């Protein structure tokens, strides 16, 4: 998901974040959610009372118990008014009980892990979240669309609404004749109901988290494209087909770029992109069926706005690998979805526009993080210890997105290009169609690079803030020595390392030429005495910009005998 106007540099002012761990020195809480069952498949049937903004729902949940005896289980369900809960296929009524945010179902006997249980629930809802009804305007028709991340699915269908559980899905969505329904996976067909409505049947055969389930209903024109055997659909308001081409025309090229760098083929049988009105984000990576804000996509009609849409479209496509194929196991690990998608924006730019464009994009992300870090009173690491406050997950976009992308850039610089992409391939292949935590990425990077990287993840993922260096420089003509006193001036705080470890190059220019020294900064105050061939005219920390999250203030050179 991209936060609306993420790159307009209008960053969130403040947000409440609890104390985070620094440098891995304190145990981290477990944000994983216990499960008593593994959902296998959801069949979702939905029709609508548009006047009353009501969903008429009918969901079948197919599940397998994790342990015996299994007699009762909970499904997430917010304000769903159930009319029946039955055991399939015989249709026997089941006892159920409602409590805030869930429905508890009692089965007629004990079951075990070898059993497959199918429960059908019929209900109505007037959801405050999850399904959105949008009135028609002169620009667009009436729309109904979903938004699932992070936990809005439960407002329109009963489910295990947490990213760690993955299941296949099937949708039967009823819309008015003449409207288009865009859903996840393959369109198997549509049937005429004889009452001016049609039911569209979609099936998604690849397991995925329920927050990625989606549909969009409205009157659309479809622009068709293709990447290899993968059909691409761009759904836009009628008459705006050229806008779709302007915004989405690079999609096939982006797919090719991502396949090349990751070594993993696009993992699904189609990819649709659909615009909607009044969307709260820039885009949402619903599996095989990305939803995007029309206001963002319309920017592609201008030269200045097209660069923005390139980043938006590439970001959401990158989620097909990072977020949809391999998904954060809990919301504290959201950076593994969003940091990677942000980083891949820059990677696409590198593939198409060159290294300078790549670096400029990463530098912009670093600048956004610096701005936010300067005005925020409370902080958290990429691993978010306030993930229990699910409604605030996207208040901290400069960390999760911008810093996340820059940290992956710095990790690439640390381990080297070949090892980095080999590790990414290991990470994706090893955890395909499953969920991940930060240690999974750490293990892949260490395996591919042969480096021990705990220190890197401790300070850049689990801690917060960034290093600020104050450098005093003294040159001795008699000794031909440049002495540097490097002080890390970031504020002392339980959240921020008092001393970051910074393997950094120092470029030194003298009248005789340019030389590079390697420094390993690891203390709050550290002195380095360096032999030089003459008085330095210029010294430059990190000339290749490998440490984008480090800031350096160099004092004027002092000469002594």
Short mmCIF file of C-alpha atoms in Angstrom, two decimals, residues 7 258 261 307 310-311 314 339-367 402 404-418 420-421 424 544-548:
data_model
loop_
_atom_site.label_atom_id
_atom_site.label_comp_id
_atom_site.label_asym_id
_atom_site.label_seq_id
_atom_site.Cartn_x
_atom_site.Cartn_y
_atom_site.Cartn_z
CA UNK A 7 5.99 11.68 -2.02
CA UNK A 258 11.46 -7.25 -11.08
CA UNK A 261 16.54 -8.76 -10.24
CA UNK A 307 7.06 10.54 -12.35
CA UNK A 310 5.69 5.65 -12.07
CA UNK A 311 6.65 5.28 -8.40
CA UNK A 314 5.94 0.24 -9.49
CA UNK A 339 10.11 -1.04 2.90
CA UNK A 340 10.75 -3.53 0.12
CA UNK A 341 8.06 -2.04 -2.13
CA UNK A 342 9.56 1.44 -1.60
CA UNK A 343 13.06 0.15 -2.30
CA UNK A 344 11.86 -1.56 -5.47
CA UNK A 345 10.60 1.79 -6.78
CA UNK A 346 14.23 2.89 -6.79
CA UNK A 347 15.38 -0.42 -8.27
CA UNK A 348 13.02 -0.01 -11.21
CA UNK A 349 14.37 3.49 -11.75
CA UNK A 350 17.91 2.12 -11.70
CA UNK A 351 17.05 -0.52 -14.33
CA UNK A 352 15.38 1.95 -16.68
CA UNK A 353 16.85 5.39 -15.99
CA UNK A 354 20.26 4.55 -14.53
CA UNK A 355 22.23 4.62 -11.30
CA UNK A 356 21.96 8.38 -10.76
CA UNK A 357 18.16 8.20 -10.79
CA UNK A 358 18.27 5.28 -8.35
CA UNK A 359 20.45 7.24 -5.94
CA UNK A 360 18.28 10.34 -6.27
CA UNK A 361 15.20 8.31 -5.33
CA UNK A 362 16.91 6.79 -2.28
CA UNK A 363 18.20 10.22 -1.28
CA UNK A 364 14.63 11.60 -1.44
CA UNK A 365 13.40 8.78 0.80
CA UNK A 366 16.21 9.51 3.27
CA UNK A 367 15.29 13.21 3.27
CA UNK A 402 11.02 5.68 3.49
CA UNK A 404 12.65 0.89 5.23
CA UNK A 405 13.57 1.47 1.61
CA UNK A 406 16.82 3.25 2.52
CA UNK A 407 17.86 0.52 4.97
CA UNK A 408 17.48 -2.08 2.22
CA UNK A 409 19.59 0.14 -0.04
CA UNK A 410 22.29 0.28 2.66
CA UNK A 411 22.06 -3.48 3.18
CA UNK A 412 22.72 -3.94 -0.53
CA UNK A 413 25.78 -1.72 -0.21
CA UNK A 414 26.96 -3.63 2.87
CA UNK A 415 26.81 -7.14 1.41
CA UNK A 416 27.42 -6.32 -2.24
CA UNK A 417 25.18 -6.46 -5.25
CA UNK A 418 25.57 -10.13 -6.12
CA UNK A 420 22.11 -9.07 -1.98
CA UNK A 421 20.08 -10.28 -4.94
CA UNK A 424 16.49 -11.83 -2.03
CA UNK A 544 29.76 6.84 -2.75
CA UNK A 545 26.75 7.58 -0.52
CA UNK A 546 26.57 4.04 0.87
CA UNK A 547 25.26 5.24 4.26
CA UNK A 548 22.32 7.42 3.24
#
